[in-house]
C-alpha positions as CSV (number, residue, x, y, z in Angstrom):
1,A,-21.9,-0.4,-3.6
2,D,-21.6,-4.3,-4.1
3,M,-20.1,-6.1,-1.1
4,P,-16.7,-7.6,-2.6
5,F,-16.7,-11.5,-3.1
6,P,-14.4,-12.8,-0.3
7,E,-16.3,-10.5,2.4
8,C,-19.6,-12.4,0.9
9,G,-18.0,-15.7,1.7
10,A,-16.8,-14.9,5.0
11,M,-20.3,-13.5,6.1
12,S,-21.9,-16.5,4.5
13,E,-19.4,-18.8,6.3
14,G,-20.2,-17.0,9.6
15,Y,-23.9,-17.0,9.6
16,I,-24.5,-20.4,8.1
17,G,-21.9,-21.8,10.5
18,Y,-23.7,-20.2,13.4
19,H,-26.9,-21.9,12.5
20,L,-25.2,-25.3,11.9
21,Q,-23.3,-25.2,15.2
22,Q,-26.3,-24.2,17.1
23,A,-28.3,-27.0,15.7
24,I,-25.5,-29.7,16.1
25,G,-25.0,-28.4,19.3
26,N,-28.6,-28.6,20.5
27,E,-28.9,-32.0,18.8
28,L,-25.7,-33.5,21.0
29,A,-27.2,-32.0,24.2
30,S,-30.7,-33.8,23.6
31,R,-29.0,-37.0,23.3
32,G,-26.9,-36.3,26.3
33,M,-23.5,-35.7,24.5
34,D,-21.2,-33.2,25.8
35,K,-19.1,-32.4,22.8
36,P,-18.1,-29.0,21.8
37,V,-18.9,-27.5,18.2
38,A,-17.2,-24.7,16.6
39,T,-17.1,-23.0,13.3
40,I,-14.0,-21.9,11.8
41,V,-13.8,-19.0,9.1
42,T,-11.8,-20.9,6.3
43,Q,-9.4,-19.2,3.8
44,T,-8.7,-21.5,0.8
45,V,-5.8,-20.9,-1.3
46,V,-5.9,-21.2,-5.0
47,S,-3.2,-20.2,-7.6
48,K,-3.2,-16.8,-9.4
49,D,-2.3,-18.6,-12.5
50,D,-5.2,-21.2,-12.4
51,P,-6.7,-21.3,-16.0
52,A,-10.0,-20.5,-14.3
53,F,-9.2,-16.9,-14.0
54,Q,-9.2,-16.6,-17.7
55,N,-12.2,-18.5,-18.2
56,P,-15.1,-17.5,-15.5
57,T,-18.0,-20.2,-15.4
58,K,-19.7,-20.0,-12.1
59,P,-23.2,-18.3,-12.3
60,V,-24.0,-16.1,-9.2
61,G,-26.2,-13.5,-7.8
62,A,-29.4,-11.7,-9.6
63,F,-30.9,-12.6,-13.0
64,Y,-31.0,-9.6,-15.4
65,D,-32.5,-9.1,-19.0
66,K,-30.2,-8.9,-21.7
67,E,-30.2,-5.0,-21.8
68,T,-29.4,-4.7,-17.9
69,A,-26.7,-7.4,-18.2
70,D,-25.0,-5.5,-21.1
71,R,-25.0,-2.1,-19.0
72,I,-23.4,-3.8,-16.1
73,A,-20.9,-5.6,-18.0
74,A,-19.9,-2.0,-19.6
75,E,-20.0,-0.5,-16.6
76,K,-18.1,-2.9,-14.1
77,G,-16.5,-5.1,-16.6
78,Y,-18.1,-8.1,-15.2
79,T,-18.9,-11.2,-17.5
80,M,-22.5,-12.0,-17.8
81,V,-23.9,-15.1,-19.4
82,E,-27.4,-16.6,-20.1
83,D,-28.3,-19.1,-17.5
84,A,-30.6,-21.8,-18.3
85,G,-33.5,-19.9,-20.0
86,R,-33.8,-17.7,-16.8
87,G,-31.9,-14.5,-17.7
88,Y,-28.4,-13.2,-17.6
89,R,-26.1,-13.6,-14.5
90,Q,-22.6,-12.6,-13.6
91,V,-20.1,-15.5,-14.0
92,V,-16.9,-15.6,-11.8
93,P,-13.9,-18.0,-11.9
94,S,-14.0,-21.1,-10.1
95,P,-10.3,-22.1,-9.3
96,K,-9.0,-25.3,-7.9
97,P,-8.3,-25.4,-4.2
98,F,-4.8,-26.5,-3.4
99,D,-4.4,-25.5,0.3
100,I,-6.3,-24.5,3.5
101,V,-5.0,-22.0,5.6
102,E,-6.7,-23.0,8.8
103,K,-5.8,-26.7,8.3
104,A,-3.5,-26.9,11.7
105,S,-6.4,-25.1,13.8
106,I,-9.1,-27.7,12.2
107,K,-7.1,-30.5,12.7
108,A,-6.1,-29.4,16.6
109,L,-9.8,-29.2,17.3
110,V,-10.6,-32.5,15.4
111,D,-8.0,-34.1,17.4
112,A,-9.3,-32.9,20.6
113,G,-12.7,-34.2,19.7
114,H,-14.7,-31.0,18.7
115,V,-17.3,-31.2,16.0
116,V,-15.7,-28.7,13.5
117,I,-17.7,-26.9,10.8
118,A,-15.2,-25.5,8.1
119,V,-14.5,-24.5,4.5
120,G,-18.0,-23.6,4.2
121,G,-19.4,-22.5,0.4
122,G,-15.8,-23.8,-0.7
123,G,-13.8,-21.3,1.6
124,I,-12.9,-18.0,1.2
125,P,-10.6,-17.6,-2.2
126,V,-7.3,-16.4,-1.2
127,I,-4.1,-16.0,-3.2
128,R,-0.6,-16.3,-1.4
129,E,2.3,-14.2,-2.7
130,G,5.5,-14.7,-0.7
131,S,4.1,-14.8,3.2
132,K,1.0,-12.6,2.2
133,L,-2.6,-13.7,1.7
134,S,-5.2,-11.8,-0.2
135,G,-8.7,-12.0,-1.1
136,T,-9.7,-12.7,-4.7
137,P,-13.1,-12.8,-6.5
138,A,-14.0,-16.2,-7.2
139,V,-16.3,-19.3,-6.0
140,I,-14.4,-22.6,-5.2
141,D,-16.4,-25.5,-5.7
142,K,-17.5,-27.2,-2.2
143,D,-16.7,-30.6,-3.3
144,F,-13.2,-30.2,-4.2
145,A,-12.7,-27.6,-1.1
146,S,-13.9,-30.4,1.1
147,A,-11.8,-33.3,-0.6
148,K,-8.8,-31.0,0.0
149,L,-9.8,-30.5,3.7
150,A,-10.2,-34.3,4.3
151,E,-6.7,-35.0,2.8
152,L,-5.0,-32.3,5.0
153,V,-6.4,-33.2,8.2
154,D,-5.7,-36.9,7.1
155,A,-9.1,-38.3,7.2
156,D,-9.7,-41.8,6.5
157,Y,-13.5,-41.1,4.9
158,L,-15.0,-38.4,3.0
159,F,-18.6,-38.5,2.9
160,I,-20.4,-36.2,0.4
161,L,-24.1,-35.8,1.5
162,T,-26.6,-35.1,-1.2
163,A,-30.1,-35.5,-2.7
164,V,-29.9,-39.1,-4.0
165,D,-28.9,-42.4,-2.3
166,R,-26.5,-43.5,-4.6
167,V,-24.3,-42.4,-7.9
168,A,-26.4,-43.8,-10.9
169,V,-25.4,-44.4,-14.4
170,N,-28.1,-43.6,-17.0
171,Y,-29.7,-41.3,-14.3
172,G,-33.3,-40.8,-15.2
173,K,-33.1,-42.9,-18.3
174,P,-34.4,-46.6,-18.8
175,G,-31.1,-48.4,-18.1
176,Q,-30.6,-46.5,-14.7
177,R,-28.3,-48.4,-12.3
178,E,-27.3,-47.4,-9.0
179,L,-23.6,-48.1,-7.9
180,K,-22.5,-49.6,-4.6
181,E,-18.9,-49.6,-4.9
182,I,-16.5,-48.6,-7.7
183,T,-12.9,-47.9,-8.0
184,V,-11.1,-44.7,-8.8
185,E,-10.3,-46.2,-12.2
186,E,-14.1,-47.2,-13.0
187,A,-15.3,-43.8,-11.9
188,Q,-12.8,-42.0,-14.3
189,G,-14.1,-44.2,-17.0
190,L,-17.8,-43.1,-16.1
191,C,-16.8,-39.5,-16.1
192,S,-15.4,-39.6,-19.3
193,Q,-18.5,-41.4,-20.9
194,G,-20.3,-38.4,-19.8
195,H,-22.6,-40.1,-17.1
196,F,-22.6,-37.4,-14.9
197,A,-24.0,-33.9,-15.0
198,P,-21.3,-31.2,-15.0
199,G,-23.4,-29.0,-12.4
200,S,-24.4,-31.6,-10.1
201,M,-22.9,-35.0,-9.8
202,L,-19.7,-34.7,-11.9
203,P,-17.7,-32.4,-9.5
204,K,-18.9,-34.7,-6.5
205,V,-17.6,-38.0,-8.3
206,E,-14.6,-35.9,-9.1
207,A,-13.9,-34.8,-5.6
208,A,-14.5,-38.1,-4.4
209,M,-11.8,-39.6,-6.6
210,E,-9.2,-37.1,-5.9
211,F,-9.6,-38.0,-2.0
212,A,-9.7,-41.6,-2.6
213,R,-6.4,-41.1,-5.0
214,S,-4.4,-39.1,-2.5
215,K,-3.4,-42.1,-0.2
216,K,-4.2,-45.9,0.0
217,G,-6.8,-46.7,2.2
218,R,-9.0,-43.4,1.7
219,N,-12.5,-44.1,0.9
220,A,-15.0,-41.3,-0.4
221,V,-18.7,-42.0,-0.1
222,I,-21.6,-40.2,-1.9
223,A,-24.8,-40.6,-0.2
224,S,-28.1,-39.1,0.7
225,L,-28.3,-36.9,3.7
226,E,-31.3,-39.0,5.2
227,K,-29.4,-42.0,4.9
228,A,-26.0,-41.1,6.2
229,P,-26.1,-43.2,9.2
230,L,-26.8,-46.3,6.9
231,A,-24.2,-44.9,4.5
232,M,-21.6,-44.9,7.6
233,I,-22.2,-48.8,8.0
234,G,-22.2,-49.5,4.4
235,E,-25.9,-50.1,3.8
236,S,-26.4,-46.9,1.5
237,G,-24.2,-44.6,-0.8
238,T,-21.6,-45.1,-3.2
239,R,-18.0,-45.8,-1.8
240,I,-15.2,-45.0,-4.2
241,A,-11.4,-46.3,-3.4
242,L,-8.4,-47.0,-5.1
243,G,-8.7,-50.4,-6.8
């Protein structure tokens, strides 16, 4: 039998969290820094009325040929789509996160000086009905979930670490230009002009805008993992803030 979606999320949060907390703990220890590191298995609240539930878009799991995909769709009621010429895959909803259940626990640990690994993979999608939570099959965008967590723990900075040093316009084209600092308004304009690819840079820029917009003085930085230390002192990365 297939493993239900929320359980898949919880399992991957747990095992990836273990690898991260061990690696970060080892690195801190090797530098003589005594700082506790912990992973919080995180539930992310989405709305059952989110339009995403009527329009699943996030491809997940294995690739199938058309015949097999049609059979699975008929048997299980899944939505199957053709993905980038590589075969057919199941698509699931990608609703917007609007709350994080463990925010108080995460904030308490952060305030106590712990390194906290949380909201892995966007978090486990749950729906709140009254005082009761229940898991729902969906995949939450990790950038939006991270922005929401940063907002809820009242962070000043959100760093989204990726594979490029800076956000660029005309990416991969002759007029390519890297951006150092842009306002939320400028970012919005570039998004609507179609400068960022929906599956890769667009959600990062949108999540950065959402965080920067949530309160004056909040900054979002999109930078490369390798140059994160430089991004922290403003020498790499793209900073997005309110104008």
